[in-house]
Coordinates of C-alpha atoms and ligand atoms in Angstrom, one line a residue:
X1 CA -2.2 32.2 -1.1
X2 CA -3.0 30.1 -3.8
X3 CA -2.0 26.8 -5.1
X4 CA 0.2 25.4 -8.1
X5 CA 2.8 22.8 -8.1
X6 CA 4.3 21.2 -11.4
X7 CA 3.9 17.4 -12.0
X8 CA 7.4 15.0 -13.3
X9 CA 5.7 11.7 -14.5
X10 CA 8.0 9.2 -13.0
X11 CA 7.4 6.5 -15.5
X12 CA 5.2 5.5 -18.4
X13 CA 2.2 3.8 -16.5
X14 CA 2.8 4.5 -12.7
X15 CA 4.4 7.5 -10.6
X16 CA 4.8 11.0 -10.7
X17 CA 7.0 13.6 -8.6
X18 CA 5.4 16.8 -7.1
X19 CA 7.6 20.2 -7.8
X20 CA 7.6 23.4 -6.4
X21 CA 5.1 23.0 -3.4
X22 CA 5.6 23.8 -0.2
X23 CA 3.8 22.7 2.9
X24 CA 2.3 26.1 3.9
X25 CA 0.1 26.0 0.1
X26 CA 0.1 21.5 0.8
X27 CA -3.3 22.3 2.9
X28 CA -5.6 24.3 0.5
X29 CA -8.4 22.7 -0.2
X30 CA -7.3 23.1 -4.3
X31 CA -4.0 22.0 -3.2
X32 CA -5.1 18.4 -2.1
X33 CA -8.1 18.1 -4.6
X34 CA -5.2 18.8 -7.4
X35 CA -3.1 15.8 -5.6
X36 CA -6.0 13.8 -5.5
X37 CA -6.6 13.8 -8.9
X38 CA -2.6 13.2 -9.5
X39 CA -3.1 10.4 -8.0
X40 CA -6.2 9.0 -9.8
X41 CA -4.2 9.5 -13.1
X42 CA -0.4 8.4 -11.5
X43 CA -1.3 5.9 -8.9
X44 CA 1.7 6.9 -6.5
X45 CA 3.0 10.2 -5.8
X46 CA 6.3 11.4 -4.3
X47 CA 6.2 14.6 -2.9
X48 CA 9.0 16.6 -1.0
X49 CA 8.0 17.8 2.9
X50 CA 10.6 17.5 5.3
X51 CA 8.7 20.2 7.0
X52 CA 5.5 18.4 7.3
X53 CA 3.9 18.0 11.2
X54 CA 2.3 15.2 12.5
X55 CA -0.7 17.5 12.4
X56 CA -0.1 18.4 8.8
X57 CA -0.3 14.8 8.0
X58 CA -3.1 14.1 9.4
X59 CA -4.8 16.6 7.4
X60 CA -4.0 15.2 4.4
X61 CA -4.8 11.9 5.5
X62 CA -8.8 13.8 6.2
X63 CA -8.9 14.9 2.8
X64 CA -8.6 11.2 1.4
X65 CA -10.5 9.2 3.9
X66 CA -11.6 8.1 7.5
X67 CA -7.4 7.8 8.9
X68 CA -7.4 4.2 10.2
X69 CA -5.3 3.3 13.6
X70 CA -3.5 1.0 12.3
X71 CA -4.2 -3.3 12.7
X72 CA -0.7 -4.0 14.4
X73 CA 1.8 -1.4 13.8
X74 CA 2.5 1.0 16.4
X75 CA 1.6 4.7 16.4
X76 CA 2.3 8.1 17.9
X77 CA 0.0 8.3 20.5
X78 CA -1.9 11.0 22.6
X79 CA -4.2 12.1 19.8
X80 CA -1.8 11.2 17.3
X81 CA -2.6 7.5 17.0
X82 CA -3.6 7.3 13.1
X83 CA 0.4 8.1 12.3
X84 CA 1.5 5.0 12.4
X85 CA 4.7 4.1 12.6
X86 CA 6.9 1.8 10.8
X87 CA 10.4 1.5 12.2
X88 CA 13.3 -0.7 11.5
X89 CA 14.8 -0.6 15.3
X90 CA 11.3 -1.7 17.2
X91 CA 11.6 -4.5 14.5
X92 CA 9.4 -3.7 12.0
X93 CA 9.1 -4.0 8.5
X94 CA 7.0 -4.4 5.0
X95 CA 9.3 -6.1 3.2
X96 CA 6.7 -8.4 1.0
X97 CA 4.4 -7.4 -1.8
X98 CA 0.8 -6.3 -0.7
X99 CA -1.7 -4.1 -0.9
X100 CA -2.6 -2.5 2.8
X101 CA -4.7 -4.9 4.7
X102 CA -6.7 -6.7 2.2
X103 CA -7.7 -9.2 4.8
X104 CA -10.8 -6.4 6.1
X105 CA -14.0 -5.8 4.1
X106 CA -13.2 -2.2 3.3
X107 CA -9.4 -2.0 3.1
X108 CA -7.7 1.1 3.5
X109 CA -8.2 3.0 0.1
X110 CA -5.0 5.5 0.3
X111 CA -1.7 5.8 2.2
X112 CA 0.5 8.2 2.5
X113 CA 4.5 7.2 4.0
X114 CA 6.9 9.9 5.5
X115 CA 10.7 9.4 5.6
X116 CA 12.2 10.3 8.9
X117 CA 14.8 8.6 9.4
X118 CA 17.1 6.4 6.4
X119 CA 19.9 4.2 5.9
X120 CA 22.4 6.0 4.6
X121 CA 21.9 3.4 1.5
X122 CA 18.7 0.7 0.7
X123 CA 15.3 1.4 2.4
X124 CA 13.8 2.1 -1.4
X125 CA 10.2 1.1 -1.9
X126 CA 8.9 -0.5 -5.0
X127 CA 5.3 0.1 -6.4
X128 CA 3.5 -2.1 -9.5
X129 CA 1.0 -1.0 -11.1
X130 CA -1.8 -3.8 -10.9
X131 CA -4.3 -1.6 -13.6
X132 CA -1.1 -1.6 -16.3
X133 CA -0.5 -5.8 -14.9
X134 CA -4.5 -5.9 -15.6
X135 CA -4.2 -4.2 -18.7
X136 CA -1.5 -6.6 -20.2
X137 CA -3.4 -9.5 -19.9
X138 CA -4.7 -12.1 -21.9
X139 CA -8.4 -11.8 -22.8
X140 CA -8.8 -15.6 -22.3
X141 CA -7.4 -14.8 -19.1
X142 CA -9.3 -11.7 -18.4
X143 CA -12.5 -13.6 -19.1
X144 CA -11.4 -16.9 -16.9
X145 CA -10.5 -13.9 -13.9
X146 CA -14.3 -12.9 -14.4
X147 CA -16.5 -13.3 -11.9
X148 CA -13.5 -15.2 -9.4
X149 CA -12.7 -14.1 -5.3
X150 CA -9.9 -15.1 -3.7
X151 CA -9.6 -14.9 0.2
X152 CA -7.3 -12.8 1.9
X153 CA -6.0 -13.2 5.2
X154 CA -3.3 -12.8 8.2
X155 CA -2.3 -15.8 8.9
X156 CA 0.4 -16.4 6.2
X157 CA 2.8 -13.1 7.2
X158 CA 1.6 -14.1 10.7
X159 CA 3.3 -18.0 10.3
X160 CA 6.0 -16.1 8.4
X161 CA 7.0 -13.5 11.1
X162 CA 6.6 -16.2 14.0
X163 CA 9.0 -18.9 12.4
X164 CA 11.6 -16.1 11.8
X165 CA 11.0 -15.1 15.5
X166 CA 9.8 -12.0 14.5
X167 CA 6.9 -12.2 17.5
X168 CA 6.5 -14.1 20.3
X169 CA 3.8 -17.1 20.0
X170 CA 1.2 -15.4 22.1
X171 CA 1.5 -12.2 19.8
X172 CA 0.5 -14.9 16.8
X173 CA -2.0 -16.3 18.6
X174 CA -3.8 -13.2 19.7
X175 CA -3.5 -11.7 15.9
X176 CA -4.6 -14.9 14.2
X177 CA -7.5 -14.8 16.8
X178 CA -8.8 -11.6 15.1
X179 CA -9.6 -13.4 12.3
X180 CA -9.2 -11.3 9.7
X181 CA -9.9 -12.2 6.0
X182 CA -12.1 -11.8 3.6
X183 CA -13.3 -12.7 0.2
X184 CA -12.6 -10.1 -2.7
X185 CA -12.6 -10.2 -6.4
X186 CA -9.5 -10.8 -8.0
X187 CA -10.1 -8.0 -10.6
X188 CA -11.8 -5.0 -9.2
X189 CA -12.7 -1.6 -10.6
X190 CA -11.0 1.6 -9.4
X191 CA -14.8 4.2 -8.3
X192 CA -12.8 6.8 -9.9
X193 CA -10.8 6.2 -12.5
X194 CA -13.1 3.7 -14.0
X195 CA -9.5 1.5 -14.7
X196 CA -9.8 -2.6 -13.7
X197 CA -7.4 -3.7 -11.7
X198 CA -5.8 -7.4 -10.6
X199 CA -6.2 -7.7 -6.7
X200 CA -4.3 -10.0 -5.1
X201 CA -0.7 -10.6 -3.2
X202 CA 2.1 -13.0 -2.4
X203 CA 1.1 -12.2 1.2
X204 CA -2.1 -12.3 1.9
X205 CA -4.2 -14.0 -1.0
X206 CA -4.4 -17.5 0.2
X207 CA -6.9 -19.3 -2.8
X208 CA -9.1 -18.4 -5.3
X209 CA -12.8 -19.5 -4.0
X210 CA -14.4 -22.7 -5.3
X211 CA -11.4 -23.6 -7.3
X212 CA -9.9 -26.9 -7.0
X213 CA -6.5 -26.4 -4.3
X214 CA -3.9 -27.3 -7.8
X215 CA -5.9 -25.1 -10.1
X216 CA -5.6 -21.9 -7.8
X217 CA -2.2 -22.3 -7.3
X218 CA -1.4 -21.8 -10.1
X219 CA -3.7 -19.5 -11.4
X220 CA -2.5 -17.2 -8.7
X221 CA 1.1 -18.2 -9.2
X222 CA 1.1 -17.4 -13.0
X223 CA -0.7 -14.2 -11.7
X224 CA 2.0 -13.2 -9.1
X225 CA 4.8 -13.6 -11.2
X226 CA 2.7 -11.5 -14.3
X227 CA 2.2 -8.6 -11.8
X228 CA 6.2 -8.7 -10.7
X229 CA 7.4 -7.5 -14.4
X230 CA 9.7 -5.1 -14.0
X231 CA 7.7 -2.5 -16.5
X232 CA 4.7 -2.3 -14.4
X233 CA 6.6 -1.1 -11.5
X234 CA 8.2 2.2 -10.0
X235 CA 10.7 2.0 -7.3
X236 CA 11.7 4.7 -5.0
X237 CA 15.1 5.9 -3.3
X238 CA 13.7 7.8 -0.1
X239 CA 15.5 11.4 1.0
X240 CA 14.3 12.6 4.8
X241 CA 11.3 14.5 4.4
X242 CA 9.7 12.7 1.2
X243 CA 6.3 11.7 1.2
X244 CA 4.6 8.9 -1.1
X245 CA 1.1 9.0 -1.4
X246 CA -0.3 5.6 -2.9
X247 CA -3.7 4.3 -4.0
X248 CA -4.3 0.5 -2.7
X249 CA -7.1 0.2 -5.5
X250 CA -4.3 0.6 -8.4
X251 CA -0.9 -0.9 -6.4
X252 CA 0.8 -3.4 -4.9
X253 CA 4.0 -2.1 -2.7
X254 CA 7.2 -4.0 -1.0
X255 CA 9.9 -2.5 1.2
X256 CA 13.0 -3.6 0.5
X257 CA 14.6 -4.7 3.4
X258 CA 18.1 -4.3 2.5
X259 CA 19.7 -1.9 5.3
X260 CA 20.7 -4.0 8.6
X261 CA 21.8 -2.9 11.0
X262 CA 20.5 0.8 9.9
X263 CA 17.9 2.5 10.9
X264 CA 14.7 3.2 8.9
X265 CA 11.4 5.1 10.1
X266 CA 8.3 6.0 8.6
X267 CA 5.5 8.1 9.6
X268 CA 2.5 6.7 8.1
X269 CA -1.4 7.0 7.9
X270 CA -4.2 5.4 5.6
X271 CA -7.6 6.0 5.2
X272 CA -10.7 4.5 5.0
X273 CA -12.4 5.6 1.1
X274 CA -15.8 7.6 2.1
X275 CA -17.1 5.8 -0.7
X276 CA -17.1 2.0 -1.7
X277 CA -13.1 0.9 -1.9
X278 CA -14.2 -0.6 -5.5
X279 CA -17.1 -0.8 -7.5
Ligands
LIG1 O1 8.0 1.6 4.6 C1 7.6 1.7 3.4 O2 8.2 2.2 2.5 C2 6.2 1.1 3.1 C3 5.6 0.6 4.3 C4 4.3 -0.2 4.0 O3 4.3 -1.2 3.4 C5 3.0 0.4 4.5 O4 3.1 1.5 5.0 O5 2.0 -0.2 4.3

């Protein structure tokens, strides 16, 4: 059996559509080398399984990285506990704009989202491209963004979810008790592409370090609302059986949340990078 697929760039700076492959060829060793390198160049990729396995995904979740069980999302158990799973009915949700788990050192480096079940309209996801936002900069601005962290944490999502009810005040307390954040650069470089990116997000980046409280927000402010141009992004309308593979290095992403009371459910895994998650 060998490999080949054709590639549909999706739009000028970020996504591209995978044609013609089917999920008997998706496991060659060629097969996810050639994604790979899609999604260096494309930084998300939509590809068409519905046939894809639980086990099948977790292969392709090996070839990127260590597959993470997930922070606080559920997942499919009994051996299967990497695919996590995101669905609308057990009340979940990613409806903000962020890039996977930024709070932890080493954040997961790629994820790859399975429709399974969709409203039958909404549910889209929407990608920017934070290399392109990067790219578009100032350079007074690039070189004031030199050299700057900014902390990222749980506890804003965390307040949010628990003054919309979303969890119970115990759940909160137990998740904010993890502690999780952490202090990354606010313009990090991609190990393999080479490209600089902004990182940073609504959700999780709380300040920029050492900066006077007035002077980060709104550095970060000016940043946010750079990054949400409608020409560094890519937006997605899901069928059953697609699967978007993304690069948290190079995006930000956000779930639209636009379905109630439909159902929506994704399969999904991330991985750990083998490597450093930037350089
Ligand atoms: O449900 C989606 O489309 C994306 C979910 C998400 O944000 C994630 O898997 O990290």
């Amino acid at each position: 059996m060998t490999s080949s697929f054709t590639v549909r760039p999706l739009g000028p700076s970020i996504g591209a559509e995978v044609l013609e492959l089917d999920c008997a060829s998706l496991l060659l060793p060629e097969t996810l080398a050639a994604l790979e390198a899609v999604l260096t160049k494309h930084e998300a990729v939509v590809l068409h399984v519905p046939e894809l396995t639980p086990e099948q995904h977790l292969a392709v979740a090996l070839h990127f990285g260590e597959p993470e069980v997930h922070t606080f999302y559920p997942n499919l158990g009994e051996g299967f506990e990497q695919i996590t799973v995101i669905d609308s009915k057990l009340g979940d949700r990613a409806d903000m704009w962020h890039h996977d788990e930024s709070f932890l050192p080493s954040p997961p480096s790629v994820t790859m989202t399975h429709a399974q079940i969709l409203p039958p309209a909404g549910g889209d996801t929407c990608w920017i491209s934070m290399t392109t936002a990067y790219d578009a900069l100032s350079q007074r601005m690039k070189d004031y963004l030199d050299g700057l962290s900014a902390w990222h944490d749980m506890i804003g999502p965390m307040s949010a979810a628990l003054r919309q009810n979303f969890v119970t005040h115990e759940r909160y307390l137990e998740v904010i008790n993890m502690n999780r954040r952490h202090l990354h650069p606010l313009v990090i470089q991609h190990p393999d592409s080479g490209r600089k990116a902004l990182y940073l997000s609504p959700t999780y980046t709380t300040h920029i370090d050492g900066l006077p409280c007035a002077e980060s927000s709104a550095i970060l402010a000016y940043l946010h609302a750079h990054c949400q141009q409608v020409h560094f992004g890519f937006r997605h309308r899901w069928s059953v059986g697609d699967m978007v593979i993304w690069d948290n290095r190079s995006v930000l992403h956000n779930a639209i949340l636009d379905y109630k009371p439909h159902q929506r459910r994704m399969q999904r895994a991330s991985v750990f990078s083998r490597g450093p998650f930037y350089l």
